[in-house]
Amino acid sequence: MRVRPIQISIFILFVLGALFGLMFLSQKGGVQKKQTQDDGFSYEGISIKYPTYRTFLRLEKDSALTREDIIKVTQVVTPLEIETEENQVTLVSDTMEEKIKELPDFSKIDTTQLVRIRYPDSNPDFVNELRKKLSSRNCRIIHYGDSQIEGDRITAYLRNRLQRMYRGSGPGFLPIKPVYRQISAVVEPSENWERYAFFDPTKEKFSHRKYGTYLSVSRFTAYQKTLPDSITLDSLPIQTASVIVGKSDDTYLKFRRFTNIGLHYGNCNFPIKISVYNDGTLIQQDSLITDGRYHQYKIRTSTTPSNLKIEFEGKVSADFYGLTLDSNAGVQIDNVAMRGASGTIFANANATTYNRMVRQLNPKIVIMQYGGNTMPYLKDSTDVDKYAKRIARQVNWIRKRTKSTSFIFIGPTDMCLPVNGKMETYPLLPYLNAKLMETCLDTNVAYWSMYDAMGGKGSMTLWVDEKLTAKDYMHFTWKGTKIISELFFTALYLDLKEPDNDEDA
């Protein structure tokens, strides 16, 4: 039997018509998921995803935002670029005119478009406290966050801005064994270093839970639950390890100047010899303290070391919490990126070690940036409420171990999940953002809504379209990082600047 083309065409049209007709029978939200419902059919536990005609014809939108709205948001501020040899600016401004060039020009900024930082009503002096701390001789800030700040993203931009505004230089904290790319300084460990992070689910946790203030350690010998006895120790070979530290030519000029190097360590129970070289010349040689407690080994140089090498010799490694590369005075900001973390593990760490180290560091401000990693696991508003309470407990736990520290919480970005073949904002995200804000303000913590700063519901897909966030619909690109960081800094600067200088706002 010969089949004619017209018969094939009629058959195809019939099938397409039948498939299209099924769309009128498909139920909106017929297939239940954790936070959303896809269109389709469900019967006695069997679900089939199938679009409705309104979804297929794109008659419904997740958000009323347009590309023009996002462009308007991203053009409110003008971010600073990393200085190159050609566009270097004065590191320390001598006149008010030079300082103004490094600060936001409010004659060109529509401040009504900025999402402002919310401060607790119970503490009307919050901003004055921030201003005094930032203006003091030394002000260390610890910026805790998830992978959103990994690689010194956001932190580096804010550090550069505040160091230009209040003095200071250096990139602050860096682990001995970095696990992600960063441009703030050169850190090159020898091959025998291993990293152990309290927030890393792939590694077994230390039974002593002594991870320090930065919640991660590096070791040049493997961690053992039981310390070796004298006979075992005698049979162990001496291990040699090293780390090279230097300034990066690819970062902000401020970060290329540091003369105060701190090596933070603890759990040192056996002799370790330390030798410090700069450009091959020995400048310090000591033995680390073997009492098992936290200590800081200080290295001071008259100028920024061009090639600082720290060598270790010992049979059993201590726990090295990391390096701090600072100046003598001004603002220092530590970037503590915790991939996969949701900000709820602090209270599980060893309180004594955290306490000793945080007292030495003496942070006057703590910034916490979490919420994104917990979003996919929240089932309902009750889960959101529980998470917000856990965050409050972490803040209070840290607060007990710091003296008069001010806290700022940066909420999650807009986040998306696939619904009916397109990316839509998590339904619980607006409530999570609102609940975190409410909880923070009730706990004497300032709150900045990154979700609202991006544009709110549906903004992430448009940021992706503009190449401001990656196609994982989560992390900012370098261009997007500078914009979101400048939006936060400008909101902060609006509050910090003295009332006398408020002419342009």
Coordinates of C-alpha atoms in Angstrom, one line a residue:
M1 CA 0.0 0.0 0.0
R2 CA 1.4 3.3 -1.1
V3 CA 1.2 6.2 1.4
R4 CA 0.8 9.6 -0.2
P5 CA 2.4 12.8 1.2
I6 CA -1.0 14.3 1.9
Q7 CA -1.9 11.4 4.2
I8 CA 1.3 11.8 6.1
S9 CA 0.6 15.5 6.5
I10 CA -2.9 14.9 7.7
F11 CA -1.6 12.3 10.2
I12 CA 1.0 14.7 11.6
L13 CA -1.6 17.5 11.9
F14 CA -3.9 15.1 13.7
V15 CA -1.2 14.1 16.2
L16 CA -0.2 17.7 16.8
G17 CA -3.8 18.7 17.2
A18 CA -4.4 15.9 19.7
L19 CA -1.2 16.9 21.7
F20 CA -2.3 20.5 21.7
G21 CA -5.8 19.5 22.8
L22 CA -4.4 17.7 25.8
M23 CA -3.1 21.0 27.0
F24 CA -6.7 22.1 27.7
L25 CA -7.1 19.0 29.9
S26 CA -3.8 19.4 31.7
Q27 CA -4.1 20.9 35.2
K28 CA -2.1 23.8 36.4
G29 CA 0.1 22.6 39.3
G30 CA -1.1 19.1 38.8
V31 CA 2.3 17.6 39.6
Q32 CA 3.5 18.3 43.1
K33 CA 7.2 19.1 43.9
K34 CA 8.9 20.2 47.1
Q35 CA 8.2 23.9 46.7
T36 CA 6.4 24.1 43.4
Q37 CA 3.9 22.4 41.2
D38 CA 4.4 21.6 37.5
D39 CA 1.5 21.4 35.1
G40 CA 0.3 17.9 34.2
F41 CA -1.8 15.0 35.2
S42 CA -1.8 13.0 38.5
Y43 CA -3.8 9.9 39.2
E44 CA -3.3 7.4 42.1
G45 CA 0.3 8.4 42.7
I46 CA 1.3 8.5 39.1
S47 CA 2.2 11.9 37.7
I48 CA 2.9 13.0 34.2
K49 CA 4.3 16.5 33.5
Y50 CA 2.4 18.2 30.6
P51 CA 2.0 21.9 29.9
T52 CA -1.3 23.7 29.9
Y53 CA -2.1 25.9 26.9
R54 CA -1.4 29.0 28.9
T55 CA 2.1 27.8 29.9
F56 CA 2.8 26.6 26.3
L57 CA 1.8 30.0 24.8
R58 CA 3.7 31.9 27.6
L59 CA 0.5 33.7 28.7
E60 CA 1.7 33.8 32.3
K61 CA 4.9 35.3 33.7
D62 CA 6.7 34.6 37.0
S63 CA 7.5 38.3 37.3
A64 CA 6.5 41.6 35.8
L65 CA 10.2 42.7 35.7
T66 CA 11.7 43.6 32.3
R67 CA 15.2 43.9 31.0
E68 CA 14.9 47.7 31.3
D69 CA 14.1 47.4 35.0
I70 CA 17.3 45.4 35.6
I71 CA 19.4 47.8 33.5
K72 CA 18.0 50.6 35.6
V73 CA 19.1 48.8 38.8
T74 CA 22.6 48.1 37.5
Q75 CA 23.1 51.6 36.3
V76 CA 22.3 53.3 39.7
V77 CA 26.0 53.0 40.7
T78 CA 29.4 53.0 38.9
P79 CA 31.8 50.4 40.3
L80 CA 35.5 51.0 40.7
E81 CA 37.9 49.1 38.5
I82 CA 41.1 47.3 39.6
E83 CA 44.0 49.8 39.3
T84 CA 46.6 49.1 36.6
E85 CA 49.9 50.8 36.0
E86 CA 48.1 53.1 33.6
N87 CA 45.2 54.2 35.8
Q88 CA 46.8 54.2 39.3
V89 CA 45.3 56.6 41.7
T90 CA 46.7 58.1 44.9
L91 CA 46.7 55.5 47.6
V92 CA 46.4 58.1 50.5
S93 CA 44.5 61.2 49.5
D94 CA 45.9 64.4 50.9
T95 CA 43.0 66.7 50.1
M96 CA 39.3 66.5 50.4
E97 CA 39.0 66.9 46.6
E98 CA 41.0 63.7 46.0
K99 CA 39.0 61.8 48.6
I100 CA 35.7 62.7 47.0
K101 CA 36.9 61.2 43.7
E102 CA 37.2 57.8 45.4
L103 CA 33.7 58.0 47.0
P104 CA 30.2 57.8 45.3
D105 CA 29.2 60.9 43.4
F106 CA 25.7 61.5 44.7
S107 CA 25.1 64.2 42.1
K108 CA 24.9 61.3 39.6
I109 CA 23.1 58.7 41.8
D110 CA 19.4 58.4 42.3
T111 CA 19.4 57.4 45.9
T112 CA 15.7 56.6 45.9
Q113 CA 16.5 53.6 43.7
L114 CA 18.9 52.1 46.3
V115 CA 17.9 49.3 48.6
R116 CA 19.0 50.6 52.0
I117 CA 20.4 48.7 54.9
R118 CA 17.8 48.1 57.7
Y119 CA 18.9 48.8 61.2
P120 CA 17.3 47.5 64.5
D121 CA 14.9 49.9 66.1
S122 CA 16.1 48.8 69.5
N123 CA 19.6 50.3 68.7
P124 CA 19.2 53.8 67.3
D125 CA 23.0 54.3 67.8
F126 CA 23.9 51.4 65.5
V127 CA 25.3 53.5 62.6
N128 CA 27.3 55.8 65.0
E129 CA 28.9 52.7 66.4
L130 CA 29.8 51.5 62.9
R131 CA 31.3 54.9 62.1
K132 CA 33.4 55.0 65.3
K133 CA 34.7 51.4 64.8
L134 CA 35.7 52.0 61.1
S135 CA 37.4 55.3 62.0
S136 CA 39.4 53.8 64.9
R137 CA 43.1 53.0 64.6
N138 CA 42.4 49.4 63.8
C139 CA 39.1 47.8 62.6
R140 CA 39.1 44.2 61.6
I141 CA 35.9 42.9 59.9
I142 CA 35.2 39.2 59.4
H143 CA 33.1 38.4 56.4
Y144 CA 31.6 35.0 56.7
G145 CA 29.6 33.6 53.8
D146 CA 28.9 30.7 51.4
S147 CA 30.3 30.1 47.9
Q148 CA 28.8 33.5 46.9
I149 CA 31.9 35.1 48.4
E150 CA 34.4 32.4 47.3
G151 CA 37.5 33.7 45.7
D152 CA 37.3 36.9 47.7
R153 CA 34.3 38.0 45.6
I154 CA 32.3 40.9 47.1
T155 CA 34.6 41.0 50.1
A156 CA 37.6 42.3 48.0
Y157 CA 35.5 45.0 46.5
L158 CA 34.1 46.1 49.9
R159 CA 37.6 45.9 51.4
N160 CA 39.1 48.2 48.8
R161 CA 36.3 50.7 49.2
L162 CA 36.6 50.9 53.0
Q163 CA 40.4 50.9 53.1
R164 CA 40.3 53.9 50.7
M165 CA 37.8 55.6 52.9
Y166 CA 39.2 54.8 56.3
R167 CA 42.9 53.8 55.7
G168 CA 44.4 50.4 55.8
S169 CA 45.8 47.9 53.4
G170 CA 46.4 44.2 52.9
P171 CA 44.1 41.3 51.9
G172 CA 43.5 39.9 55.4
F173 CA 43.0 36.2 56.0
L174 CA 44.1 33.6 53.5
P175 CA 44.3 29.8 54.1
I176 CA 47.7 28.1 53.7
K177 CA 46.1 25.7 51.3
P178 CA 43.7 27.6 49.1
V179 CA 41.0 25.5 47.4
Y180 CA 39.7 28.2 45.1
R181 CA 41.2 30.8 42.9
Q182 CA 41.7 34.2 44.3
I183 CA 43.7 37.3 43.1
S184 CA 44.2 39.1 46.4
A185 CA 47.7 37.8 47.1
V186 CA 50.1 35.0 46.1
V187 CA 49.9 32.0 48.3
E188 CA 51.8 28.9 47.1
P189 CA 51.9 25.9 49.5
S190 CA 54.1 22.9 49.0
E191 CA 52.4 19.7 47.8
N192 CA 52.2 17.9 51.2
W193 CA 49.6 20.3 52.7
E194 CA 46.0 19.1 53.2
R195 CA 43.0 21.2 54.0
Y196 CA 40.3 20.3 56.6
A197 CA 37.2 22.4 56.9
F198 CA 34.6 22.2 59.5
F199 CA 31.9 22.9 56.9
D200 CA 33.2 20.4 54.4
P201 CA 30.8 17.4 54.3
T202 CA 33.3 15.3 52.3
K203 CA 35.8 15.1 55.2
E204 CA 35.5 13.5 58.6
K205 CA 35.3 16.1 61.4
F206 CA 38.1 16.4 63.9
S207 CA 36.9 14.9 67.2
H208 CA 38.3 18.0 69.1
R209 CA 36.4 20.4 66.8
K210 CA 39.2 22.9 67.1
Y211 CA 38.9 24.7 63.8
G212 CA 39.5 28.2 65.0
T213 CA 37.7 31.4 64.0
Y214 CA 38.0 30.7 60.3
L215 CA 36.6 27.2 60.7
S216 CA 39.3 25.5 58.6
V217 CA 42.8 24.2 59.1
S218 CA 45.8 23.2 56.9
R219 CA 48.2 20.4 57.9
F220 CA 51.4 19.0 56.4
T221 CA 50.9 15.6 58.0
A222 CA 47.6 13.6 58.2
Y223 CA 45.3 14.2 61.1
Q224 CA 45.3 11.4 63.6
K225 CA 42.6 11.0 66.3
T226 CA 45.2 9.7 68.8
L227 CA 48.5 11.4 69.4
P228 CA 51.5 9.1 68.8
D229 CA 53.4 7.9 71.9
S230 CA 57.1 8.4 72.4
I231 CA 58.0 5.1 70.7
T232 CA 55.9 5.8 67.7
L233 CA 57.2 9.4 67.5
D234 CA 60.8 8.2 67.4
S235 CA 60.1 6.1 64.3
L236 CA 58.4 8.9 62.4
P237 CA 60.5 10.8 59.8
I238 CA 60.9 14.6 59.9
Q239 CA 58.6 16.3 57.5
T240 CA 59.4 19.5 55.7
A241 CA 56.7 21.8 54.3
S242 CA 56.6 25.4 53.1
V243 CA 54.3 28.2 51.9
I244 CA 55.3 31.1 49.7
V245 CA 53.5 34.4 50.2
G246 CA 53.7 37.5 48.0
K247 CA 51.8 40.4 46.6
S248 CA 49.6 39.9 43.5
D249 CA 50.0 42.2 40.5
D250 CA 46.4 41.5 39.5
T251 CA 44.6 42.9 42.5
Y252 CA 43.7 46.3 44.0
L253 CA 46.7 48.4 44.9
K254 CA 45.7 48.5 48.5
F255 CA 46.1 44.8 48.8
R256 CA 49.6 44.9 47.5
R257 CA 50.8 46.6 50.7
F258 CA 51.1 44.5 53.9
T259 CA 53.9 44.3 56.5
N260 CA 52.1 42.5 59.4
I261 CA 52.0 38.8 58.7
G262 CA 50.2 36.6 61.2
L263 CA 50.5 32.8 61.2
H264 CA 47.7 31.4 63.3
Y265 CA 48.1 27.8 64.7
G266 CA 47.0 25.5 67.4
N267 CA 46.9 21.8 68.5
C268 CA 50.7 21.9 68.3
N269 CA 51.9 19.1 70.6
F270 CA 55.3 18.2 69.2
P271 CA 58.3 20.3 68.2
I272 CA 58.1 22.2 64.9
K273 CA 60.9 24.4 63.7
I274 CA 59.9 27.5 61.6
S275 CA 62.2 29.5 59.3
V276 CA 61.2 32.6 57.5
Y277 CA 63.0 33.8 54.4
N278 CA 62.5 36.9 52.2
D279 CA 64.1 36.7 48.7
G280 CA 66.2 33.8 50.0
T281 CA 67.5 35.6 53.1
L282 CA 66.7 34.2 56.5
I283 CA 64.9 36.8 58.6
Q284 CA 63.4 34.8 61.4
Q285 CA 63.8 31.3 62.9
D286 CA 62.0 29.9 65.9
S287 CA 60.1 26.9 67.3
L288 CA 56.4 26.9 67.6
I289 CA 54.8 26.7 71.1
T290 CA 53.9 23.1 71.9
D291 CA 51.2 23.5 74.5
G292 CA 48.4 22.5 72.2
R293 CA 46.6 25.9 72.5
Y294 CA 46.0 28.6 69.9
H295 CA 48.8 31.0 69.2
Q296 CA 49.7 33.6 66.6
Y297 CA 53.3 33.7 65.2
K298 CA 54.1 37.2 64.1
I299 CA 56.2 38.2 61.2
R300 CA 57.0 41.9 60.7
T301 CA 58.7 43.5 57.7
S302 CA 59.6 47.1 57.0
T303 CA 58.2 46.8 53.4
T304 CA 55.8 44.4 51.7
P305 CA 57.8 41.2 51.2
S306 CA 58.3 40.4 47.5
N307 CA 58.9 36.6 48.1
L308 CA 58.3 35.5 51.6
K309 CA 58.9 31.8 52.2
I310 CA 57.8 30.1 55.5
E311 CA 59.4 26.7 56.1
F312 CA 58.3 24.1 58.7
E313 CA 60.1 21.0 60.0
G314 CA 58.5 18.6 62.3
K315 CA 57.3 15.0 62.7
V316 CA 53.7 15.9 63.4
S317 CA 51.9 18.9 62.0
A318 CA 50.1 21.5 64.1
D319 CA 46.7 22.7 62.9
F320 CA 47.4 25.9 60.9
Y321 CA 44.3 28.2 60.8
G322 CA 45.7 30.4 58.2
L323 CA 47.6 33.6 57.5
T324 CA 46.6 37.3 58.0
L325 CA 48.3 39.8 55.7
D326 CA 47.6 43.3 57.2
S327 CA 49.0 46.8 57.6
N328 CA 49.8 48.5 60.9
A329 CA 46.5 50.4 61.0
G330 CA 43.2 51.0 59.4
V331 CA 40.6 48.5 58.1
Q332 CA 41.3 44.8 57.5
I333 CA 38.6 42.5 56.1
D334 CA 38.9 38.7 56.2
N335 CA 37.1 36.7 53.6
V336 CA 35.9 33.4 55.1
A337 CA 34.1 31.5 52.2
M338 CA 32.4 28.3 53.3
R339 CA 31.2 26.4 50.2
G340 CA 27.9 24.7 50.8
A341 CA 27.4 26.2 54.2
S342 CA 24.1 27.7 55.4
G343 CA 25.6 29.6 58.4
T344 CA 24.4 27.2 61.1
I345 CA 27.6 25.4 62.2
F346 CA 29.4 28.0 64.4
A347 CA 27.9 26.8 67.7
N348 CA 29.1 23.3 67.0
A349 CA 32.8 24.3 66.9
N350 CA 35.1 24.1 69.9
A351 CA 34.2 27.3 71.8
T352 CA 37.6 27.6 73.7
T353 CA 39.7 27.7 70.5
Y354 CA 37.3 29.9 68.7
N355 CA 37.3 32.2 71.7
R356 CA 41.1 32.5 72.1
M357 CA 41.6 33.2 68.4
V358 CA 38.7 35.7 68.0
R359 CA 40.0 37.6 71.0
Q360 CA 43.4 37.9 69.3
L361 CA 41.9 39.0 66.0
N362 CA 39.5 41.3 67.8
P363 CA 36.9 41.9 65.0
K364 CA 34.8 45.0 65.5
I365 CA 32.3 44.1 62.8
V366 CA 31.1 40.7 61.6
I367 CA 29.3 40.4 58.2
M368 CA 27.3 37.2 57.6
Q369 CA 26.0 36.3 54.2
Y370 CA 23.9 33.1 54.1
G371 CA 20.6 31.7 53.1
G372 CA 21.1 30.5 49.5
N373 CA 22.3 26.9 50.3
T374 CA 19.3 26.2 52.6
M375 CA 16.7 27.4 50.1
P376 CA 16.3 24.1 48.1
Y377 CA 15.7 22.1 51.3
L378 CA 12.9 24.2 52.8
K379 CA 9.5 22.6 52.4
D380 CA 7.3 25.2 54.0
S381 CA 7.1 28.3 56.2
T382 CA 7.8 26.3 59.3
D383 CA 11.1 25.2 57.9
V384 CA 11.9 28.9 57.2
D385 CA 11.0 29.9 60.7
K386 CA 13.3 27.1 62.1
Y387 CA 16.2 28.2 59.9
A388 CA 15.9 31.9 61.0
K389 CA 15.9 30.8 64.6
R390 CA 19.1 28.8 64.0
I391 CA 20.7 31.8 62.4
A392 CA 19.9 33.9 65.5
R393 CA 21.5 31.2 67.7
Q394 CA 24.7 31.4 65.7
V395 CA 24.8 35.2 65.9
N396 CA 24.4 35.0 69.7
W397 CA 27.0 32.3 70.0
I398 CA 29.6 34.5 68.2
R399 CA 28.5 37.6 70.1
K400 CA 29.3 35.9 73.4
R401 CA 32.9 35.4 72.3
T402 CA 33.5 38.9 70.9
K403 CA 33.6 42.2 72.6
S404 CA 31.0 44.8 71.4
T405 CA 31.0 43.5 67.9
S406 CA 28.5 44.9 65.4
F407 CA 26.7 42.4 63.1
I408 CA 25.5 42.9 59.5
F409 CA 23.6 40.2 57.7
I410 CA 23.4 40.1 53.9
G411 CA 20.5 38.0 52.7
P412 CA 20.4 35.6 49.8
T413 CA 20.1 36.5 46.1
D414 CA 17.1 35.8 44.0
M415 CA 17.2 32.1 43.3
C416 CA 15.5 30.0 40.6
L417 CA 14.4 26.5 40.0
P418 CA 12.9 25.0 36.8
V419 CA 9.1 25.1 36.6
N420 CA 7.3 24.0 33.5
G421 CA 10.5 24.3 31.5
K422 CA 11.5 27.8 32.6
M423 CA 13.4 29.2 35.5
E424 CA 11.2 30.8 38.3
T425 CA 12.0 32.2 41.7
Y426 CA 11.7 29.8 44.6
P427 CA 8.2 30.3 46.0
L428 CA 9.5 30.4 49.6
L429 CA 12.3 32.9 48.9
P430 CA 10.4 36.1 49.5
Y431 CA 9.3 34.7 52.9
L432 CA 12.8 33.5 53.7
N433 CA 14.2 37.0 53.0
A434 CA 11.5 38.7 55.1
K435 CA 11.9 36.3 58.0
L436 CA 15.6 36.6 58.0
M437 CA 15.2 40.4 58.1
E438 CA 12.7 40.3 60.9
T439 CA 14.9 37.9 62.9
C440 CA 18.1 39.9 62.4
L441 CA 16.5 43.2 63.4
D442 CA 15.1 41.5 66.5
T443 CA 18.6 40.2 67.3
N444 CA 20.3 43.6 67.0
V445 CA 21.7 42.8 63.6
A446 CA 21.5 45.1 60.6
Y447 CA 20.1 43.5 57.4
W448 CA 20.7 44.2 53.7
S449 CA 18.4 42.5 51.2
M450 CA 20.4 41.4 48.2
Y451 CA 17.2 39.8 46.8
D452 CA 15.5 43.2 46.7
A453 CA 18.7 44.9 45.5
M454 CA 18.8 42.7 42.5
G455 CA 15.2 43.6 41.6
G456 CA 13.2 41.0 43.6
K457 CA 11.2 38.2 42.2
G458 CA 12.3 37.0 38.8
S459 CA 15.4 39.2 38.7
M460 CA 17.9 36.3 38.6
T461 CA 16.9 35.2 35.0
L462 CA 17.4 38.8 33.8
W463 CA 20.8 39.1 35.5
V464 CA 21.8 35.9 33.7
D465 CA 20.6 37.3 30.4
E466 CA 22.8 40.4 31.0
K467 CA 25.7 38.1 31.9
L468 CA 25.8 39.5 35.4
T469 CA 25.4 36.1 37.0
A470 CA 26.5 32.7 35.7
K471 CA 24.3 30.2 34.0
D472 CA 24.1 28.3 37.2
Y473 CA 21.5 31.0 38.2
M474 CA 23.4 31.5 41.5
H475 CA 26.9 33.0 41.3
F476 CA 27.7 36.5 40.1
T477 CA 30.2 37.1 37.3
W478 CA 33.0 39.5 37.9
K479 CA 30.9 42.3 36.3
G480 CA 27.9 41.4 38.4
T481 CA 30.0 41.1 41.6
K482 CA 31.3 44.7 41.2
I483 CA 27.7 46.0 40.7
I484 CA 26.2 44.2 43.6
S485 CA 29.1 45.1 45.8
E486 CA 28.9 48.7 44.9
L487 CA 25.2 48.7 45.6
F488 CA 25.9 47.4 49.1
F489 CA 28.8 49.8 49.7
T490 CA 26.8 52.8 48.5
A491 CA 23.9 51.9 50.8
L492 CA 26.4 51.6 53.7
Y493 CA 28.2 54.9 52.8
L494 CA 24.9 56.8 52.7
D495 CA 24.5 55.9 56.4
L496 CA 28.2 56.3 57.4
K497 CA 28.9 59.7 56.0
E498 CA 28.8 62.5 58.5
P499 CA 25.5 64.6 58.5
D500 CA 27.6 67.7 57.6
N501 CA 28.6 66.1 54.3
D502 CA 25.0 65.2 53.3
E503 CA 24.6 68.0 50.8
D504 CA 24.4 65.7 47.7
A505 CA 22.1 63.0 49.1

